[in-house]
Amino acid sequence: MIKLGVNIDHVATLRQARREQEPDPVAAAILCEKAGAHSIVCHLREDRRHINDSDVRALRKKIKTRLNLEMSINKNIVDIACRIKPDQCTLVPERRQELTTEGGLDVIRYFKRVKEAGDRLQKRGITVSLFIDPDKKQIARTRDTGISMIELHTGRYAGCSSARTAQHQLKIIKDMTQHALDLGLTVNAGHGLNYSNTSAISRIKGIEELNIGHAIISRAVFVGIKQAVQDMLKIIGTKK
Ligand code: PXP
């Protein structure tokens, strides 16, 4: 059974548009769980543009499934994660100017820093995942860090404008999933997934969890968060 992690960052984005108290990302997370989400994902960005430190602390206290904190390998952020102890930390690349996480973490280039961050978090009993491009060299280097979970970046697939190129990207994700599984890694996937392009990804054997944010929160504006989460669960064929 494939799982669904719901990223609630954009509930906080809306709150920050006015710097007010609502909408509350913690209340949204609780509704996502009630609707059947298997985990709650949020990204504590260095510029705190949406989720802030007290959101993460409150989520840690209130949610009943799993808290997956997306974060950079910046030492201050790793310090915070070590204190709050989410169930999982997903290490992502971060550039302040970007609108969203634009590519996978370059484990080859930043190997030492990634390994240090991973070691610190794992010593605190936190599961660590690396958000990487579906690329053989990145997968091989991930294994050398001692981190045994990856999230494959589906952004290139999601951004395809023709069925032919999407099929090509889908095949790469499929092959890289199998390659990672053969190396003993746990494989998740996400980024850019929506109500049209998720079905094909969810049928790839071996992917454990999909992490989806923007599409679900956007749909929630029109149909409510419970319905938006349940619609996505239906697409990935998971009933809870
Ligand atoms: N996975 C990771 C590692 C991400 O950084 C993001 C974006 O925060 C997502 C999944 C969700 O992407 P989207 O909002 O496009 O569904």
mmCIF file of C-alpha atoms and ligand atoms in Angstrom:
data_model
loop_
_atom_site.group_PDB
_atom_site.id
_atom_site.type_symbol
_atom_site.label_atom_id
_atom_site.label_comp_id
_atom_site.label_asym_id
_atom_site.label_seq_id
_atom_site.Cartn_x
_atom_site.Cartn_y
_atom_site.Cartn_z
ATOM 1 C CA MET A 1 0.000 0.000 0.000
ATOM 2 C CA ILE A 2 1.500 3.306 -1.070
ATOM 3 C CA LYS A 3 1.314 6.057 1.542
ATOM 4 C CA LEU A 4 0.496 9.738 1.234
ATOM 5 C CA GLY A 5 2.402 12.455 3.055
ATOM 6 C CA VAL A 6 0.673 15.819 2.871
ATOM 7 C CA ASN A 7 2.857 18.929 2.843
ATOM 8 C CA ILE A 8 1.040 21.747 4.639
ATOM 9 C CA ASP A 9 3.553 24.569 3.930
ATOM 10 C CA HIS A 10 1.114 26.552 1.844
ATOM 11 C CA VAL A 11 -1.413 26.825 4.635
ATOM 12 C CA ALA A 12 1.331 28.773 6.401
ATOM 13 C CA THR A 13 2.066 30.692 3.182
ATOM 14 C CA LEU A 14 -1.495 32.011 3.289
ATOM 15 C CA ARG A 15 -1.170 32.917 6.959
ATOM 16 C CA GLN A 16 2.079 34.773 6.296
ATOM 17 C CA ALA A 17 0.419 36.819 3.544
ATOM 18 C CA ARG A 18 -1.122 38.810 6.419
ATOM 19 C CA ARG A 19 1.225 37.797 9.265
ATOM 20 C CA GLU A 20 -1.912 36.810 11.208
ATOM 21 C CA GLN A 21 -2.842 33.680 13.135
ATOM 22 C CA GLU A 22 -4.928 31.994 10.456
ATOM 23 C CA PRO A 23 -5.135 29.698 8.689
ATOM 24 C CA ASP A 24 -3.365 27.495 11.222
ATOM 25 C CA PRO A 25 -1.130 24.821 9.638
ATOM 26 C CA VAL A 26 -1.478 22.620 12.728
ATOM 27 C CA ALA A 27 -5.280 22.581 12.420
ATOM 28 C CA ALA A 28 -4.834 21.734 8.731
ATOM 29 C CA ALA A 29 -2.468 18.883 9.598
ATOM 30 C CA ILE A 30 -4.997 17.396 12.008
ATOM 31 C CA LEU A 31 -7.688 17.494 9.305
ATOM 32 C CA CYS A 32 -5.293 15.835 6.838
ATOM 33 C CA GLU A 33 -4.714 13.027 9.302
ATOM 34 C CA LYS A 34 -8.445 12.617 9.877
ATOM 35 C CA ALA A 35 -8.907 12.382 6.112
ATOM 36 C CA GLY A 36 -6.379 9.523 5.970
ATOM 37 C CA ALA A 37 -2.974 11.093 5.326
ATOM 38 C CA HIS A 38 -0.174 8.831 6.505
ATOM 39 C CA SER A 39 2.253 11.582 7.422
ATOM 40 C CA ILE A 40 2.516 15.343 7.652
ATOM 41 C CA VAL A 41 5.315 17.113 5.828
ATOM 42 C CA CYS A 42 6.562 20.652 6.317
ATOM 43 C CA HIS A 43 9.662 22.576 5.272
ATOM 44 C CA LEU A 44 11.391 24.801 7.798
ATOM 45 C CA ARG A 45 13.116 27.105 5.325
ATOM 46 C CA GLU A 46 16.087 29.211 6.393
ATOM 47 C CA ASP A 47 14.111 32.390 5.545
ATOM 48 C CA ARG A 48 11.005 31.101 7.443
ATOM 49 C CA ARG A 49 8.822 32.233 4.568
ATOM 50 C CA HIS A 50 5.977 29.935 5.614
ATOM 51 C CA ILE A 51 6.493 27.349 8.378
ATOM 52 C CA ASN A 52 8.256 28.704 11.479
ATOM 53 C CA ASP A 53 9.913 27.107 14.483
ATOM 54 C CA SER A 54 6.837 27.221 16.702
ATOM 55 C CA ASP A 55 4.755 25.533 13.963
ATOM 56 C CA VAL A 56 7.198 22.641 13.932
ATOM 57 C CA ARG A 57 7.119 22.371 17.719
ATOM 58 C CA ALA A 58 3.298 22.434 17.735
ATOM 59 C CA LEU A 59 3.106 19.864 14.931
ATOM 60 C CA ARG A 60 5.488 17.634 16.865
ATOM 61 C CA LYS A 61 3.098 17.746 19.839
ATOM 62 C CA LYS A 62 -0.225 17.499 18.048
ATOM 63 C CA ILE A 63 0.026 15.144 15.116
ATOM 64 C CA LYS A 64 -0.556 11.448 15.573
ATOM 65 C CA THR A 65 0.899 9.990 12.370
ATOM 66 C CA ARG A 66 4.483 10.903 11.439
ATOM 67 C CA LEU A 67 6.151 14.288 11.134
ATOM 68 C CA ASN A 68 8.492 14.571 8.159
ATOM 69 C CA LEU A 69 10.533 17.768 8.329
ATOM 70 C CA GLU A 70 12.062 18.935 5.070
ATOM 71 C CA MET A 71 15.182 20.950 5.715
ATOM 72 C CA SER A 72 18.551 22.070 4.432
ATOM 73 C CA ILE A 73 21.860 20.772 5.766
ATOM 74 C CA ASN A 74 22.535 24.173 7.385
ATOM 75 C CA LYS A 75 23.956 23.629 10.889
ATOM 76 C CA ASN A 76 21.429 25.885 12.646
ATOM 77 C CA ILE A 77 18.530 24.036 11.056
ATOM 78 C CA VAL A 78 20.062 20.671 11.965
ATOM 79 C CA ASP A 79 20.400 21.936 15.571
ATOM 80 C CA ILE A 80 16.688 22.781 15.628
ATOM 81 C CA ALA A 81 15.724 19.394 14.181
ATOM 82 C CA CYS A 82 17.884 17.611 16.772
ATOM 83 C CA ARG A 83 16.002 19.479 19.512
ATOM 84 C CA ILE A 84 12.466 19.005 18.134
ATOM 85 C CA LYS A 85 13.060 15.431 16.951
ATOM 86 C CA PRO A 86 10.602 14.914 14.087
ATOM 87 C CA ASP A 87 10.062 11.272 13.111
ATOM 88 C CA GLN A 88 11.830 11.922 9.834
ATOM 89 C CA CYS A 89 14.027 14.617 8.306
ATOM 90 C CA THR A 90 14.225 14.916 4.540
ATOM 91 C CA LEU A 91 17.347 16.780 3.517
ATOM 92 C CA VAL A 92 16.784 19.082 0.564
ATOM 93 C CA PRO A 93 18.863 21.705 -1.244
ATOM 94 C CA GLU A 94 17.841 25.253 -0.482
ATOM 95 C CA ARG A 95 18.397 28.539 -2.228
ATOM 96 C CA ARG A 96 16.744 31.654 -0.820
ATOM 97 C CA GLN A 97 15.735 33.066 -4.197
ATOM 98 C CA GLU A 98 13.920 29.953 -5.395
ATOM 99 C CA LEU A 99 10.120 29.705 -5.373
ATOM 100 C CA THR A 100 10.266 26.038 -4.395
ATOM 101 C CA THR A 101 12.902 23.300 -4.125
ATOM 102 C CA GLU A 102 14.209 23.294 -7.664
ATOM 103 C CA GLY A 103 16.380 20.225 -7.924
ATOM 104 C CA GLY A 104 17.583 17.298 -5.884
ATOM 105 C CA LEU A 105 20.305 17.544 -3.272
ATOM 106 C CA ASP A 106 23.736 17.083 -4.874
ATOM 107 C CA VAL A 107 25.060 14.313 -2.628
ATOM 108 C CA ILE A 108 28.247 14.010 -4.674
ATOM 109 C CA ARG A 109 29.200 17.675 -4.285
ATOM 110 C CA TYR A 110 28.100 18.095 -0.671
ATOM 111 C CA PHE A 111 28.925 14.568 0.480
ATOM 112 C CA LYS A 112 30.781 15.526 3.667
ATOM 113 C CA ARG A 113 28.143 18.009 4.868
ATOM 114 C CA VAL A 114 25.270 15.658 3.994
ATOM 115 C CA LYS A 115 26.916 12.802 5.862
ATOM 116 C CA GLU A 116 27.594 14.983 8.910
ATOM 117 C CA ALA A 117 23.991 16.202 9.023
ATOM 118 C CA GLY A 118 22.693 12.658 8.487
ATOM 119 C CA ASP A 119 24.928 11.242 11.223
ATOM 120 C CA ARG A 120 23.831 13.874 13.743
ATOM 121 C CA LEU A 121 20.139 13.342 13.047
ATOM 122 C CA GLN A 122 20.370 9.558 12.994
ATOM 123 C CA LYS A 123 22.207 9.609 16.329
ATOM 124 C CA ARG A 124 19.117 11.355 17.738
ATOM 125 C CA GLY A 125 16.980 8.445 16.503
ATOM 126 C CA ILE A 126 15.535 10.404 13.553
ATOM 127 C CA THR A 127 14.956 8.639 10.234
ATOM 128 C CA VAL A 128 16.787 10.530 7.481
ATOM 129 C CA SER A 129 15.847 10.704 3.819
ATOM 130 C CA LEU A 130 17.687 12.456 0.971
ATOM 131 C CA PHE A 131 15.709 14.285 -1.700
ATOM 132 C CA ILE A 132 17.658 13.505 -4.866
ATOM 133 C CA ASP A 133 17.234 13.477 -8.613
ATOM 134 C CA PRO A 134 16.510 10.068 -10.156
ATOM 135 C CA ASP A 135 20.146 9.550 -11.080
ATOM 136 C CA LYS A 136 22.364 6.468 -10.625
ATOM 137 C CA LYS A 137 25.412 8.380 -9.365
ATOM 138 C CA GLN A 138 23.395 10.282 -6.753
ATOM 139 C CA ILE A 139 21.793 7.045 -5.565
ATOM 140 C CA ALA A 140 25.174 5.316 -5.277
ATOM 141 C CA ARG A 141 26.647 8.193 -3.278
ATOM 142 C CA THR A 142 23.580 8.255 -0.998
ATOM 143 C CA ARG A 143 24.341 4.729 0.053
ATOM 144 C CA ASP A 144 27.861 5.790 1.052
ATOM 145 C CA THR A 145 26.424 8.324 3.518
ATOM 146 C CA GLY A 146 24.860 5.565 5.622
ATOM 147 C CA ILE A 147 21.412 7.026 4.921
ATOM 148 C CA SER A 148 19.040 4.357 3.694
ATOM 149 C CA MET A 149 16.032 6.337 2.490
ATOM 150 C CA ILE A 150 15.590 8.560 -0.559
ATOM 151 C CA GLU A 151 12.845 10.692 -2.037
ATOM 152 C CA LEU A 152 13.095 10.808 -5.811
ATOM 153 C CA HIS A 153 12.456 14.272 -7.253
ATOM 154 C CA THR A 154 9.499 13.958 -9.638
ATOM 155 C CA GLY A 155 9.644 17.605 -10.753
ATOM 156 C CA ARG A 156 11.112 16.927 -14.184
ATOM 157 C CA TYR A 157 8.364 14.351 -14.863
ATOM 158 C CA ALA A 158 5.673 16.709 -13.552
ATOM 159 C CA GLY A 159 6.944 19.555 -15.705
ATOM 160 C CA CYS A 160 6.761 17.638 -18.998
ATOM 161 C CA SER A 161 4.545 19.259 -21.591
ATOM 162 C CA SER A 162 4.056 16.225 -23.812
ATOM 163 C CA ALA A 163 2.967 12.643 -23.134
ATOM 164 C CA ARG A 164 6.083 11.356 -24.880
ATOM 165 C CA THR A 165 8.540 13.209 -22.643
ATOM 166 C CA ALA A 166 6.475 12.365 -19.556
ATOM 167 C CA GLN A 167 6.685 8.650 -20.471
ATOM 168 C CA HIS A 168 10.443 9.009 -20.802
ATOM 169 C CA GLN A 169 10.773 10.653 -17.368
ATOM 170 C CA LEU A 170 8.415 8.091 -15.854
ATOM 171 C CA LYS A 171 10.645 5.294 -17.114
ATOM 172 C CA ILE A 172 13.693 6.965 -15.540
ATOM 173 C CA ILE A 173 11.882 7.171 -12.174
ATOM 174 C CA LYS A 174 10.784 3.557 -12.507
ATOM 175 C CA ASP A 175 14.305 2.332 -13.340
ATOM 176 C CA MET A 176 15.914 4.411 -10.586
ATOM 177 C CA THR A 177 13.359 3.142 -8.060
ATOM 178 C CA GLN A 178 14.326 -0.426 -8.899
ATOM 179 C CA HIS A 179 18.019 0.445 -8.837
ATOM 180 C CA ALA A 180 17.704 2.004 -5.370
ATOM 181 C CA LEU A 181 15.674 -0.933 -4.085
ATOM 182 C CA ASP A 182 18.377 -3.313 -5.353
ATOM 183 C CA LEU A 183 20.880 -1.344 -3.250
ATOM 184 C CA GLY A 184 18.661 -1.781 -0.189
ATOM 185 C CA LEU A 185 17.267 1.760 -0.019
ATOM 186 C CA THR A 186 13.704 2.750 0.868
ATOM 187 C CA VAL A 187 12.206 4.872 -1.906
ATOM 188 C CA ASN A 188 9.708 7.723 -1.663
ATOM 189 C CA ALA A 189 8.869 10.287 -4.341
ATOM 190 C CA GLY A 190 7.455 13.754 -4.697
ATOM 191 C CA HIS A 191 7.393 17.295 -6.053
ATOM 192 C CA GLY A 192 5.011 18.709 -8.608
ATOM 193 C CA LEU A 193 2.566 15.823 -8.297
ATOM 194 C CA ASN A 194 -1.084 16.701 -8.863
ATOM 195 C CA TYR A 195 -4.485 15.172 -9.560
ATOM 196 C CA SER A 196 -3.549 14.385 -13.192
ATOM 197 C CA ASN A 197 0.014 13.102 -13.026
ATOM 198 C CA THR A 198 0.107 11.157 -9.744
ATOM 199 C CA SER A 199 -1.688 7.998 -10.830
ATOM 200 C CA ALA A 200 1.178 6.818 -13.078
ATOM 201 C CA ILE A 201 3.777 7.433 -10.348
ATOM 202 C CA SER A 202 1.672 5.641 -7.739
ATOM 203 C CA ARG A 203 1.688 2.500 -9.887
ATOM 204 C CA ILE A 204 5.487 2.198 -9.776
ATOM 205 C CA LYS A 205 6.239 -0.853 -7.683
ATOM 206 C CA GLY A 206 8.459 -0.256 -4.692
ATOM 207 C CA ILE A 207 7.707 3.400 -3.967
ATOM 208 C CA GLU A 208 6.591 3.593 -0.346
ATOM 209 C CA GLU A 209 5.276 7.119 0.023
ATOM 210 C CA LEU A 210 4.369 10.128 -2.100
ATOM 211 C CA ASN A 211 4.774 13.604 -0.639
ATOM 212 C CA ILE A 212 2.369 16.119 -2.116
ATOM 213 C CA GLY A 213 1.658 19.685 -1.100
ATOM 214 C CA HIS A 214 0.802 22.437 -3.545
ATOM 215 C CA ALA A 215 -1.872 20.537 -5.514
ATOM 216 C CA ILE A 216 -3.694 19.339 -2.393
ATOM 217 C CA ILE A 217 -3.720 22.709 -0.638
ATOM 218 C CA SER A 218 -4.805 24.418 -3.880
ATOM 219 C CA ARG A 219 -7.721 22.027 -4.285
ATOM 220 C CA ALA A 220 -8.608 22.446 -0.624
ATOM 221 C CA VAL A 221 -9.416 26.112 -1.299
ATOM 222 C CA PHE A 222 -12.361 24.928 -3.383
ATOM 223 C CA VAL A 223 -13.472 21.606 -1.871
ATOM 224 C CA GLY A 224 -12.051 21.647 1.659
ATOM 225 C CA ILE A 225 -8.964 19.901 2.941
ATOM 226 C CA LYS A 226 -10.670 16.633 3.883
ATOM 227 C CA GLN A 227 -12.077 16.163 0.385
ATOM 228 C CA ALA A 228 -8.809 17.218 -1.266
ATOM 229 C CA VAL A 229 -6.822 14.633 0.711
ATOM 230 C CA GLN A 230 -9.411 11.907 0.115
ATOM 231 C CA ASP A 231 -9.475 12.635 -3.625
ATOM 232 C CA MET A 232 -5.708 12.141 -3.740
ATOM 233 C CA LEU A 233 -5.895 8.955 -1.648
ATOM 234 C CA LYS A 234 -8.408 7.625 -4.166
ATOM 235 C CA ILE A 235 -6.017 8.364 -7.035
ATOM 236 C CA ILE A 236 -3.133 6.519 -5.404
ATOM 237 C CA GLY A 237 -5.485 3.662 -4.580
ATOM 238 C CA THR A 238 -5.064 3.850 -0.830
ATOM 239 C CA LYS A 239 -7.944 3.652 1.548
ATOM 240 C CA LYS A 240 -7.199 4.017 5.206
HETATM 241 N N1 PXP B 1 8.990 16.693 -1.501
HETATM 242 C C1 PXP B 1 9.949 17.613 -1.240
HETATM 243 C C2 PXP B 1 11.286 17.140 -0.780
HETATM 244 C C3 PXP B 1 9.689 18.993 -1.364
HETATM 245 O O1 PXP B 1 10.665 19.890 -1.106
HETATM 246 C C4 PXP B 1 8.391 19.404 -1.727
HETATM 247 C C5 PXP B 1 8.080 20.871 -1.792
HETATM 248 O O2 PXP B 1 8.159 21.431 -0.520
HETATM 249 C C6 PXP B 1 7.422 18.410 -1.969
HETATM 250 C C7 PXP B 1 7.759 17.067 -1.877
HETATM 251 C C8 PXP B 1 6.028 18.767 -2.337
HETATM 252 O O3 PXP B 1 6.029 19.365 -3.591
HETATM 253 P P1 PXP B 1 4.676 19.992 -4.142
HETATM 254 O O4 PXP B 1 4.302 21.118 -3.233
HETATM 255 O O5 PXP B 1 5.042 20.414 -5.526
HETATM 256 O O6 PXP B 1 3.644 18.891 -4.116
#
